[in-house]
Coordinates of C-alpha atoms in Angstrom, one line a residue:
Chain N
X6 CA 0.0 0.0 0.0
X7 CA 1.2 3.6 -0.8
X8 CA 1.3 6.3 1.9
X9 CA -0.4 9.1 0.8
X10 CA 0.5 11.4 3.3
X11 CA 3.5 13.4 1.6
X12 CA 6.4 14.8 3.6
X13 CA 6.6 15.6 6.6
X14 CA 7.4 19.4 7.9
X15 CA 10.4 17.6 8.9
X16 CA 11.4 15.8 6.2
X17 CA 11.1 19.5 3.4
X18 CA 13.1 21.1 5.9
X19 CA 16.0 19.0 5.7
X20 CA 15.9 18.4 2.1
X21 CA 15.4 21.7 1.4
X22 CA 18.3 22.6 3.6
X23 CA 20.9 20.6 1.5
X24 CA 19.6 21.6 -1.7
X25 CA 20.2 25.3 -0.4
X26 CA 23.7 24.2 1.0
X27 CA 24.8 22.4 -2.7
X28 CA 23.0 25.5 -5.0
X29 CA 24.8 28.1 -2.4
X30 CA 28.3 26.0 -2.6
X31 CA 28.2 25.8 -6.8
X32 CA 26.9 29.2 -6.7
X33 CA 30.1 30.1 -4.5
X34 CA 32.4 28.8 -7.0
X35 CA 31.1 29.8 -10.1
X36 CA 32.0 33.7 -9.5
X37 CA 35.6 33.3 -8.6
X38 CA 35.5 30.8 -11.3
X39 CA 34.2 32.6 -14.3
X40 CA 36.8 35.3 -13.1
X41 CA 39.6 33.2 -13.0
X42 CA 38.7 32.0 -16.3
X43 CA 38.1 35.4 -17.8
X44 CA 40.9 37.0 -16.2
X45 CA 43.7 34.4 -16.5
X46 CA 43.3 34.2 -20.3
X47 CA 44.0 38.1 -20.8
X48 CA 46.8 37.9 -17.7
X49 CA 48.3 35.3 -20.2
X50 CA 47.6 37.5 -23.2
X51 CA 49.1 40.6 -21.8
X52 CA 52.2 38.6 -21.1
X53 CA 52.5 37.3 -24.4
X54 CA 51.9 40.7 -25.8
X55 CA 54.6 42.2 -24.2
X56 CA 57.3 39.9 -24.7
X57 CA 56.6 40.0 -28.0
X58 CA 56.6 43.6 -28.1
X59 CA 60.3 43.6 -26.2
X60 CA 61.7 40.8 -28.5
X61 CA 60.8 43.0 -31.7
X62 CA 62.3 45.9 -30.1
X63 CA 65.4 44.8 -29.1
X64 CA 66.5 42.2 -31.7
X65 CA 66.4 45.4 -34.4
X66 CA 67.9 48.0 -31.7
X67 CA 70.6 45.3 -31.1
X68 CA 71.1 45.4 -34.8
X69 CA 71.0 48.6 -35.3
X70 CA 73.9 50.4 -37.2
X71 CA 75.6 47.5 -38.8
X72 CA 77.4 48.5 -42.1
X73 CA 78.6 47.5 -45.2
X74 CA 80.8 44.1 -44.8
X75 CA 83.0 45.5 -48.1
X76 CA 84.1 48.6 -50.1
X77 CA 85.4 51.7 -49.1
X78 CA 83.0 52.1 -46.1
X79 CA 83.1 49.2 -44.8
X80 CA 82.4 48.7 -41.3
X81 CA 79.8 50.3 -38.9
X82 CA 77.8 53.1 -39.7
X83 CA 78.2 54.9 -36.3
X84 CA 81.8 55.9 -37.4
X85 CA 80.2 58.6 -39.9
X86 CA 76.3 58.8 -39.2
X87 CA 74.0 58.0 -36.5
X88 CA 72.0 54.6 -37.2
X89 CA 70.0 55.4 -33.9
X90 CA 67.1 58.5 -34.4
X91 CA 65.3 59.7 -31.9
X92 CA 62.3 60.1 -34.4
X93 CA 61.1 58.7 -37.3
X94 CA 62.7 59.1 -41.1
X95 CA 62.6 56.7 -43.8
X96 CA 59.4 56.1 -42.6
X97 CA 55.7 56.9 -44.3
X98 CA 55.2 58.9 -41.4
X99 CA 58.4 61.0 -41.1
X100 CA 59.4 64.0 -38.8
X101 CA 60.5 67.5 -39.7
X102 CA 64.2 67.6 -39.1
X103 CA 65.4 68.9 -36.0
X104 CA 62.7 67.3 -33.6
X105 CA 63.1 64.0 -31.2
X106 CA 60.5 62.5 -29.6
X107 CA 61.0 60.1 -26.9
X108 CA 58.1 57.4 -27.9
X109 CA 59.5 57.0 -31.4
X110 CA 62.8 55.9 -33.0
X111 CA 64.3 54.8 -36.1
X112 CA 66.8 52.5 -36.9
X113 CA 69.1 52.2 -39.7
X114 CA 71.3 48.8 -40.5
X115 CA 73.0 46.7 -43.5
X116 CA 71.5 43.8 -44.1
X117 CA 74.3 41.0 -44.4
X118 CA 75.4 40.5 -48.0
X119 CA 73.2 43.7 -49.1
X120 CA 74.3 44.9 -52.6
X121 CA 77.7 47.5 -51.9
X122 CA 79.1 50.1 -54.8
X123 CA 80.5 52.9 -54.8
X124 CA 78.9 56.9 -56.7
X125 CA 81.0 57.2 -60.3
X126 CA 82.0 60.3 -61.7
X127 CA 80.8 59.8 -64.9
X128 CA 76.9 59.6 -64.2
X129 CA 74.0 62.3 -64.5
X130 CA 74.2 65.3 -62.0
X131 CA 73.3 63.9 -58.4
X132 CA 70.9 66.2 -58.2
X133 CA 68.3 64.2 -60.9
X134 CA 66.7 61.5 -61.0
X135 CA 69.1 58.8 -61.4
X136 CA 72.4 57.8 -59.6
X137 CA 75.5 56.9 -62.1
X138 CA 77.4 54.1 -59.9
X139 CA 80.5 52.0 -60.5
X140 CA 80.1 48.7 -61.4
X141 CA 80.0 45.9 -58.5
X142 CA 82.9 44.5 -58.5
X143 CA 81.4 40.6 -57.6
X144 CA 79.0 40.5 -60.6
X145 CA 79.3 39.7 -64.6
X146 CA 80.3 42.9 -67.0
X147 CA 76.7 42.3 -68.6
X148 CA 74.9 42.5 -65.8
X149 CA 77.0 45.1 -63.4
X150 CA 74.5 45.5 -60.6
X151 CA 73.4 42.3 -60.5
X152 CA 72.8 42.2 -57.2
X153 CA 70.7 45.7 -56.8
X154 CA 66.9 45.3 -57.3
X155 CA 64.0 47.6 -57.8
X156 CA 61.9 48.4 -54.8
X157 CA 64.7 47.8 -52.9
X158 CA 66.0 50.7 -50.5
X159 CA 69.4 52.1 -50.3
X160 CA 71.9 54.2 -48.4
X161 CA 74.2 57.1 -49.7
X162 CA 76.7 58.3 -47.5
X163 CA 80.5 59.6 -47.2
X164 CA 82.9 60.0 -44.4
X165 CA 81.3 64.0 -44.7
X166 CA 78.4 63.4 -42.4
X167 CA 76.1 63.7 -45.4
X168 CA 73.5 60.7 -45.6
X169 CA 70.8 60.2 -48.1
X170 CA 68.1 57.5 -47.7
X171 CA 66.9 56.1 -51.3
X172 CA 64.4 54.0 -52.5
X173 CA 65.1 52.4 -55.7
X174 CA 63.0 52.5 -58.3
X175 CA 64.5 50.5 -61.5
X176 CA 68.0 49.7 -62.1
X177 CA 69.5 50.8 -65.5
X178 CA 72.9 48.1 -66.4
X179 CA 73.5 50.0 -69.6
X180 CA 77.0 50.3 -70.3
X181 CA 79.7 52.9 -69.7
X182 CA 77.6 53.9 -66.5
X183 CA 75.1 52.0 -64.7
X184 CA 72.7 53.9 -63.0
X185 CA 70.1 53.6 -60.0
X186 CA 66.6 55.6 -60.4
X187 CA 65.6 57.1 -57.4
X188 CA 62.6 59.2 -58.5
X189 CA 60.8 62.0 -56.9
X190 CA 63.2 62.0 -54.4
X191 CA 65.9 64.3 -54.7
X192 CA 69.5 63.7 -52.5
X193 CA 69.7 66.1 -50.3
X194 CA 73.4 66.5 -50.9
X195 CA 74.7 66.9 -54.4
X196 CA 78.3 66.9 -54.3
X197 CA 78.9 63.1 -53.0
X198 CA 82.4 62.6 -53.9
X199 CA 83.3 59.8 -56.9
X200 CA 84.6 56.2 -55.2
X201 CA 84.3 57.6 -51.9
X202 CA 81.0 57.8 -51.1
X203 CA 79.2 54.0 -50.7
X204 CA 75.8 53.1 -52.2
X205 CA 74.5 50.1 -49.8
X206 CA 71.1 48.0 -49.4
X207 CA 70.0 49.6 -46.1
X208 CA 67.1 48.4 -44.0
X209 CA 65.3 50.8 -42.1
X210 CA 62.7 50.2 -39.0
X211 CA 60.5 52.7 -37.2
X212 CA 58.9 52.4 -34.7
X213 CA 56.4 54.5 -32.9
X214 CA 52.9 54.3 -30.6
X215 CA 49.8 54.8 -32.2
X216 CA 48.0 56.6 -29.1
X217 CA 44.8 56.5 -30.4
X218 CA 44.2 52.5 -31.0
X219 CA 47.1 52.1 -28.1
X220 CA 49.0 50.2 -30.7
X221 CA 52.8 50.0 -31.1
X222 CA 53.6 50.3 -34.8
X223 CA 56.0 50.1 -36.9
X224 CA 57.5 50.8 -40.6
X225 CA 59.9 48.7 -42.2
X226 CA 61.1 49.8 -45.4
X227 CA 61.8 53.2 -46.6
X228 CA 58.5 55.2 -47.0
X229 CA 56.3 51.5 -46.0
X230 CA 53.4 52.4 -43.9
X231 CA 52.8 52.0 -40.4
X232 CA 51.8 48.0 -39.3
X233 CA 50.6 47.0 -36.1
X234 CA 53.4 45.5 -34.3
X235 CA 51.2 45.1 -31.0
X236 CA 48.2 45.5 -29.6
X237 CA 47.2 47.7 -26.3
X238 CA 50.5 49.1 -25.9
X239 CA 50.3 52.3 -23.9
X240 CA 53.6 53.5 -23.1
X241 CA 56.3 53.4 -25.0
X242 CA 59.8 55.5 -24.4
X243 CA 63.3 55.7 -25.7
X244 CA 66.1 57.1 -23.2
X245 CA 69.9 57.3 -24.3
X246 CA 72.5 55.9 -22.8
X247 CA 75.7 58.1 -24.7
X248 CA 79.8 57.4 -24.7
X249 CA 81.6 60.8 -22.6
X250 CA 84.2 60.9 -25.0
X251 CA 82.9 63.0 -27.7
X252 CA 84.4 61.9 -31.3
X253 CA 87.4 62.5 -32.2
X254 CA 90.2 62.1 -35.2
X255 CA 91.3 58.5 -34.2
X256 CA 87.9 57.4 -32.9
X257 CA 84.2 58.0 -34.9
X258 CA 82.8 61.0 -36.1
X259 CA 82.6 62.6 -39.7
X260 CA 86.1 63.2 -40.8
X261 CA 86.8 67.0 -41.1
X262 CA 88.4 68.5 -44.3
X263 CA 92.2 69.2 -43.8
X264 CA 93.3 72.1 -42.1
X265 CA 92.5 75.7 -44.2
X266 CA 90.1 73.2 -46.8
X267 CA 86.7 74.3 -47.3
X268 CA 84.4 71.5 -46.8
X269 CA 81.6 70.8 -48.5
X270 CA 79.2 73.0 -46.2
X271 CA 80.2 76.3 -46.0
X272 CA 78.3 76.9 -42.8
X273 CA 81.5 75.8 -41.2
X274 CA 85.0 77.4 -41.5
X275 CA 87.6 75.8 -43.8
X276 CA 88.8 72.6 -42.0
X277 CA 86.0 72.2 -39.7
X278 CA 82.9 70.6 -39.8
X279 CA 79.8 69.4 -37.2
X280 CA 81.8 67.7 -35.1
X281 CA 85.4 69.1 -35.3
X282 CA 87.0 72.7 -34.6
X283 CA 90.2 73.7 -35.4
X284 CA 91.7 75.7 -32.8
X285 CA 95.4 77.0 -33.0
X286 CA 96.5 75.0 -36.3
X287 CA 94.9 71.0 -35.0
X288 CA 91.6 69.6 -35.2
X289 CA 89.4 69.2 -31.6
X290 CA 86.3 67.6 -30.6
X291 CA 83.6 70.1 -31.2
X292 CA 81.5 68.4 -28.5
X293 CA 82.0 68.3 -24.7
X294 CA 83.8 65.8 -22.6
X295 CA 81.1 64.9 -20.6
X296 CA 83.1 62.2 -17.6
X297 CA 85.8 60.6 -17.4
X298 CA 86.4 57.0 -18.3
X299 CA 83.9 55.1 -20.6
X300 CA 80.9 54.5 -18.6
X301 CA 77.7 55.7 -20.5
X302 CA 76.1 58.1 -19.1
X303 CA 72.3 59.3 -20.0
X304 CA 71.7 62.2 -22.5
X305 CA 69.0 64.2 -22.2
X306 CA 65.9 64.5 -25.4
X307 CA 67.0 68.1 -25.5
X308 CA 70.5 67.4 -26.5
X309 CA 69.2 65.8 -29.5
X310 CA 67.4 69.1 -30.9
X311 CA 70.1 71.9 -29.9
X312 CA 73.1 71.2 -32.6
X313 CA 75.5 71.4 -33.7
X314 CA 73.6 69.9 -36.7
X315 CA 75.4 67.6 -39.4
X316 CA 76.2 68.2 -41.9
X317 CA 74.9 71.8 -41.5
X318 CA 71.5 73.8 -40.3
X319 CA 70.3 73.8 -43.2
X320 CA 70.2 70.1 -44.5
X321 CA 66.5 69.0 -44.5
X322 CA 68.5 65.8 -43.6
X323 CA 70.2 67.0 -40.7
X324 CA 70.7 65.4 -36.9
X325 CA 72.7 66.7 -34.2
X326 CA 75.8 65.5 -33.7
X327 CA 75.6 64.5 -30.3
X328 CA 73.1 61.3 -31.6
X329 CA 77.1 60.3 -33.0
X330 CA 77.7 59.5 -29.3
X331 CA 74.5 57.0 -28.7
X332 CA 76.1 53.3 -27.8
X333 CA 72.4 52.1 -25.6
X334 CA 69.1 52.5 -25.1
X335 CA 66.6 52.3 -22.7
X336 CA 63.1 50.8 -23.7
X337 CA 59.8 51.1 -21.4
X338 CA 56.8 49.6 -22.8
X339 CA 53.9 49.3 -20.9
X340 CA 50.9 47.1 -22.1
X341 CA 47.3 46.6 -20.7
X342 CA 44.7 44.1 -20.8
X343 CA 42.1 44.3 -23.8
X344 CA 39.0 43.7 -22.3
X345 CA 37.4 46.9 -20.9
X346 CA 35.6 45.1 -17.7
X347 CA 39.2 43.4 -16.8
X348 CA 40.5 47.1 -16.0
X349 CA 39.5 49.1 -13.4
X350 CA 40.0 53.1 -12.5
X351 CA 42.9 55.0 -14.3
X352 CA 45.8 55.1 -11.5
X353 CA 48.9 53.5 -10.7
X354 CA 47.4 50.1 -12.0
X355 CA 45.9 51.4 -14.9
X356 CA 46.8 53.9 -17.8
X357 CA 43.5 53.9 -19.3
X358 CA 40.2 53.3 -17.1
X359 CA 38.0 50.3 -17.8
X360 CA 34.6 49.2 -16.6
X361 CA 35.9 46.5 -14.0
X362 CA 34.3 47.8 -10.5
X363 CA 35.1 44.1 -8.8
X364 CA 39.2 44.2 -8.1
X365 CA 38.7 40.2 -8.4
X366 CA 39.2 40.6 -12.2
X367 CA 41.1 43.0 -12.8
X368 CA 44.2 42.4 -14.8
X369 CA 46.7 45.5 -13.9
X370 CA 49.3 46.7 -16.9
X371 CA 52.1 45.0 -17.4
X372 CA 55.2 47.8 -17.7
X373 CA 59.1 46.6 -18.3
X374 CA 62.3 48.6 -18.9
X375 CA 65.5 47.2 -20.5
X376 CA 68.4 48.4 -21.8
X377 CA 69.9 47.0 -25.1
X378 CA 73.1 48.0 -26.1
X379 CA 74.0 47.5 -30.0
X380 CA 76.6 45.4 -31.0
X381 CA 78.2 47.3 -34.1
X382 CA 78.2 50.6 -31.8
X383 CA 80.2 48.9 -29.2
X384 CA 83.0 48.0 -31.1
X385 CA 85.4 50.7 -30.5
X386 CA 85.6 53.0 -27.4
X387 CA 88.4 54.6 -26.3
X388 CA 88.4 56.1 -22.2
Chain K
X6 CA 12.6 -1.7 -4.7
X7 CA 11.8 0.4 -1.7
X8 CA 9.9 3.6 -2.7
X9 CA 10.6 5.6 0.0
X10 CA 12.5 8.0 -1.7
X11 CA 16.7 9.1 -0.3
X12 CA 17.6 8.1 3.3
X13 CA 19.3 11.9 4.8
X14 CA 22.6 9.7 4.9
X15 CA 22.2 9.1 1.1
X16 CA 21.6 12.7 0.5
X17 CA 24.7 13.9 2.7
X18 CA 26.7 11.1 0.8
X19 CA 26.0 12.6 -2.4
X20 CA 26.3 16.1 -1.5
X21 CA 29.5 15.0 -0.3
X22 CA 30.4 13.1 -3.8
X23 CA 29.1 16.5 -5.6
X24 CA 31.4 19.4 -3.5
X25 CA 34.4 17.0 -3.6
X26 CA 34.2 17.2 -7.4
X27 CA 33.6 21.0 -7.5
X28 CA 36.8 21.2 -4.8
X29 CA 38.8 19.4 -7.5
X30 CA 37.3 22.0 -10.4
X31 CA 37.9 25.3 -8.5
X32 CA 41.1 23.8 -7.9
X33 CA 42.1 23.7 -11.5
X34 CA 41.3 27.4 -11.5
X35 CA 43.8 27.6 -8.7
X36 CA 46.4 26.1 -10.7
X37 CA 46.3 27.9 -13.8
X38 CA 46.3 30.8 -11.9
X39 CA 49.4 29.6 -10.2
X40 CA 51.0 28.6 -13.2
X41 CA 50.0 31.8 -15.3
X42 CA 51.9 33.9 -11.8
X43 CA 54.9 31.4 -12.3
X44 CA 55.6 32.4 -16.1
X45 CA 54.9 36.2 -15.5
X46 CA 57.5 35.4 -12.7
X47 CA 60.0 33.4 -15.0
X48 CA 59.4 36.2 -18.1
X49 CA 60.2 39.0 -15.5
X50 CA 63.4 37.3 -14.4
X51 CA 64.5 36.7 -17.5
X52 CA 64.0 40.2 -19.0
X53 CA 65.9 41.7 -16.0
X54 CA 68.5 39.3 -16.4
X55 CA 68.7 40.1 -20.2
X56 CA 69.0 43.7 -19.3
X57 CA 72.0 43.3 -16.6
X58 CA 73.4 41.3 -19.7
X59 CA 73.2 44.4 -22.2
X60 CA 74.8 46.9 -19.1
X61 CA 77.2 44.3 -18.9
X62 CA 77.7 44.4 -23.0
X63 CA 77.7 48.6 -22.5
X64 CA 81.2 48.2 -21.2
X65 CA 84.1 49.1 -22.8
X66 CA 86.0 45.3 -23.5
X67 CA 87.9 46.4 -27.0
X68 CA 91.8 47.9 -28.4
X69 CA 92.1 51.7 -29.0
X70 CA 93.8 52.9 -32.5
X71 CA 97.7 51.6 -31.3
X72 CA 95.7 48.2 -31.0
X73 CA 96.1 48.3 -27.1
X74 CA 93.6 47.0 -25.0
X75 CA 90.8 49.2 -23.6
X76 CA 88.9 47.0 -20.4
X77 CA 86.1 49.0 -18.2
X78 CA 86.8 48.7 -14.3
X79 CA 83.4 46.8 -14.2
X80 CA 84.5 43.8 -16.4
X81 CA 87.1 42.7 -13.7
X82 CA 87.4 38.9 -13.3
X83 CA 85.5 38.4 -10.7
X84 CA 85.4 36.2 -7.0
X85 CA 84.0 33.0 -7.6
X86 CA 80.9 32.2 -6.0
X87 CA 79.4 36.0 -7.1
X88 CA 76.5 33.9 -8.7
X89 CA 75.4 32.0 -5.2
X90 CA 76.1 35.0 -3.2
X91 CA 75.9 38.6 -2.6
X92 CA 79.5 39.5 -3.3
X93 CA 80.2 43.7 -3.6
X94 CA 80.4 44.9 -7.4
X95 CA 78.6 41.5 -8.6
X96 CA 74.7 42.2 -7.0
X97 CA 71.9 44.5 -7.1
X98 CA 68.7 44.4 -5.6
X99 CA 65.1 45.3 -7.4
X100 CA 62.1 45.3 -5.9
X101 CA 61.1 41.3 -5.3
X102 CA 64.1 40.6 -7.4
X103 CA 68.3 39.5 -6.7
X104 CA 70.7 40.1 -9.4
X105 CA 74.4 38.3 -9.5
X106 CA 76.5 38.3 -12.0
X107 CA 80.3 37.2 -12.6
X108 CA 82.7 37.9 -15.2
X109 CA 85.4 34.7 -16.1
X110 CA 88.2 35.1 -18.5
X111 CA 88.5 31.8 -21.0
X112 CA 91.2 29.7 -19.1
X113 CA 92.6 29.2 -23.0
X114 CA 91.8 32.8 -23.9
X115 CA 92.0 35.7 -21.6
X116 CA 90.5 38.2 -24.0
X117 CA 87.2 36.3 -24.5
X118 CA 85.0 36.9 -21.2
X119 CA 81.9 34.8 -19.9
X120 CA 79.4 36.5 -18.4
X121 CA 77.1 35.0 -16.3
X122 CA 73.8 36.6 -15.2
X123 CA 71.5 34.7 -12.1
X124 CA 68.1 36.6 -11.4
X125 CA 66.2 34.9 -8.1
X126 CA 62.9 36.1 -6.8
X127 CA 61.3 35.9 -3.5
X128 CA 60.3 33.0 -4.0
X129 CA 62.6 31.2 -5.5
X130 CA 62.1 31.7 -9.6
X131 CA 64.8 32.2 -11.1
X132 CA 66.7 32.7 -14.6
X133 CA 70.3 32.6 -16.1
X134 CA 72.0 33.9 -18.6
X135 CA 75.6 33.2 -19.9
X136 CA 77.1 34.5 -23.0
X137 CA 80.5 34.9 -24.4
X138 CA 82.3 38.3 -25.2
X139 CA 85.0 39.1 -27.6
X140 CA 87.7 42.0 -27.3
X141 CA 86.2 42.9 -31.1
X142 CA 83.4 41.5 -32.4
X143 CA 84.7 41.7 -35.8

């Protein structure tokens, strides 16, 4: 026989007393749960963001100023230009000249085995469209610049501190003087001197932060655009680390012309030039000793933007010569979580507010500073 | 087949069963939190002990024009043991963070130095570097 009597009072009490006790436990869990789940993802994400974000930055800083591995110039571009800018050139997005900026740079390097040659006397005027060169010496007498391409970029530079970015736009082989087309963009020095000055495959980066989408982006190739490098950066800044000895005639630096020689900017007095006086008959640093010894010591933005300006102030190609003196730099990127409700208020944990009100979920910025000294400007330093 | 429904002891029993299980769940939570704190941990170690590398790199190790060479102050051999402990010269401290470092001539090859960078947190993470450097690179 069946009881029809139900539950007891007893009985509903109890069982609904451990139903509450199992819905309140699950319920418990699943807040801090969905939180973790939401919040450890992007905490991974950020992470990954930013180490990839460093590992760009310092693999092409690292590289930075590597030069031509044959020909007259030969060795690393810091001995006559500065590979290190504290703004962008080359770029599709370049600066007027005599600015820096601390969230952007620009580095200039030489591929390995880029295309090397040398400017011939025999070509157009510089100042047109096309650049006669001398034949490479590696390739066939048919084919003398075998190893230069269209769309390719390249750099023109003396020992004179004059330094002309170029992007290739056809290749002429014809016979007595090959030439490289470089049109619509006029050197900004005309007088490059025959066999002295090199024409080299160059590769130049810029990077720079895009405040707007909070990206960190970046231009490689002369005149490319700007590419995402990395998403929800928001900070990014450059600081210089520079060598106290300032160049001199055995060390790096533009070479000056010889004593009583007009160089080839005639804002400077005969046998001087942007780096280099001449003071009682000799040649002397133009720029300060600034400690002894050899350890680097930081240089101020404003150094960067008061000359004296190579190859002269009037170049729309000029820098200041104290960039010369650049050997490290000092990168601080800061990146933040994506998800609006993972951030909370704008503080010392966030750059840019969020929605997140519960601190449970919040994934605070992720900031890192490291220096990264290049290689090729490291080579020689003399205390 | 008794139809009198669950015995309480039945329903603790299972209640039991069912929060052991969610234990073991929010436990996995736990973990990859854990594990997620450990890389951040490893990735910060290793980026400060890739930048004590580069100031260590900043340091004049080359020859001057005569071909002489030209050694910093700071890339003197140093004690042994600067890794393990805090030795004067070979440490700094960051906040949460130990850096030790020691520089070792070749035995063959005086001019080539290994450097040697150890980061250890609080807690015991830890990274290291070594790497070789030349008097000139090229």
């Amino acid at each position: 026989m069946r009881r029809a009597d139900g539950f007891s009072i007893v009985e509903l009490l109890v069982a609904s007393a451990v139903t509450l006790a199992v819905v309140a436990g699950i319920s418990a869990l699943l807040n801090p749960v969905q939180a973790a789940f939401q919040s450890q993802t992007e905490a991974a994400d950020v992470e990954q963001r930013l180490r990839v974000a460093a590992q760009m930055l310092e693999a092409d800083i690292a590289g930075a100023g590597s030069g031509p591995d044959r020909g007259v110039r030969a060795g690393p571009l810091g001995q006559t230009f500065p590979p290190i800018l504290p703004f962008r050139r080359g770029s599709g997005a370049d600066d007027p000249p005599a600015t820096a900026f601390a969230d952007r740079i620009t580095l200039v390097s030489v591929p390995p085995a880029a295309p090397s040659t040398t400017v011939s006397g025999n070509g157009p005027p510089q100042d047109s469209d096309w650049l006669g060169v001398d034949a490479q010496p590696e390739c066939p007498v048919s084919d003398p610049l075998c190893l230069f391409t269209a769309d390719s970029a390249a750099v023109v530079f003396d020992d004179s501190a004059n330094v002309d970015l170029i992007a290739i736009t056809a290749v002429s082989s014809e016979n007595p003087t090959p030439m490289l087309q470089h049109a619509n963009q006029h050197l900004t020095f005309a007088a490059y001197r025959p066999s002295a000055a090199a024409v080299t495959g160059v590769s130049t980066v810029s990077y720079a932060i895009d405040h707007q989408a909070s990206q960190l982006v970046v231009s490689s190739g002369l005149g490319a655009p700007d590419a995402p490098a990395a998403d929800n950066v928001v900070a990014l800044s450059f600081a210089y680390l520079v060598d106290p000895q300032p160049p001199n005639l055995t060390t790096y630096g533009p070479r000056p012309p010889p004593i009583d020689v007009q160089g080839p900017s005639l804002e400077w007095p005969p046998g001087e030039n942007c780096a280099f006086a001449v003071v009682a008959g000799a040649h002397v640093p133009r720029l300060p000793v600034l400690g002894a010894g050899s350890t680097l010591l930081p240089m101020a933005l404003a150094q960067f933007t008061d000359g004296p300006w190579c190859p002269d102030s009037s170049s729309t190609n000029r820098w200041d010569a104290d960039l010369l003196r650049v050997r490290a730099v000092v990168v601080t990127l800061r990146v933040q979580a994506a998800i609006v409700a993972l951030r909370g208020p704008a503080g010392l944990l966030f750059s840019v507010a969020g929605t997140g009100r519960d601190s449970n979920r919040w994934v605070p910025d992720q900031e890192v500073s490291f220096q990264v000294t290049p290689r090729n400007l490291n080579l020689e330093r003399v205390p | 087949m008794s139809d009198r429904g669950f015995s309480l002891l039945e329903a603790i029993v299972a209640t039991a069963i069912v929060t052991s299980g969610l234990m073991a769940l929010a436990q996995l939570t736990i973990l990859a939190t854990r594990a997620n704190a450990a890389s951040r941990a490893v990735s910060t170690a290793t980026m400060l002990a890739v930048d004590k590398m580069e100031q260590l790199r900043a340091y004049a190790w080359t020859v001057d024009v005569a071909g002489l060479p030209v050694s910093d102050a700071a890339l003197q051999s140093s004690p042994s043991g600067t890794l393990d402990a805090d030795v004067d010269g070979f440490f700094d401290r960051l906040p949460g963070w130990t850096r030790r470092w020691s520089v070792t001539p070749l035995p063959s090859n005086a001019e080539t130095l290994v450097l040697q960078v150890r980061v250890v947190g609080r807690r015991g993470e830890e990274s290291r570097l070594t790497t070789a450097r030349t008097r000139r690179a090229n």
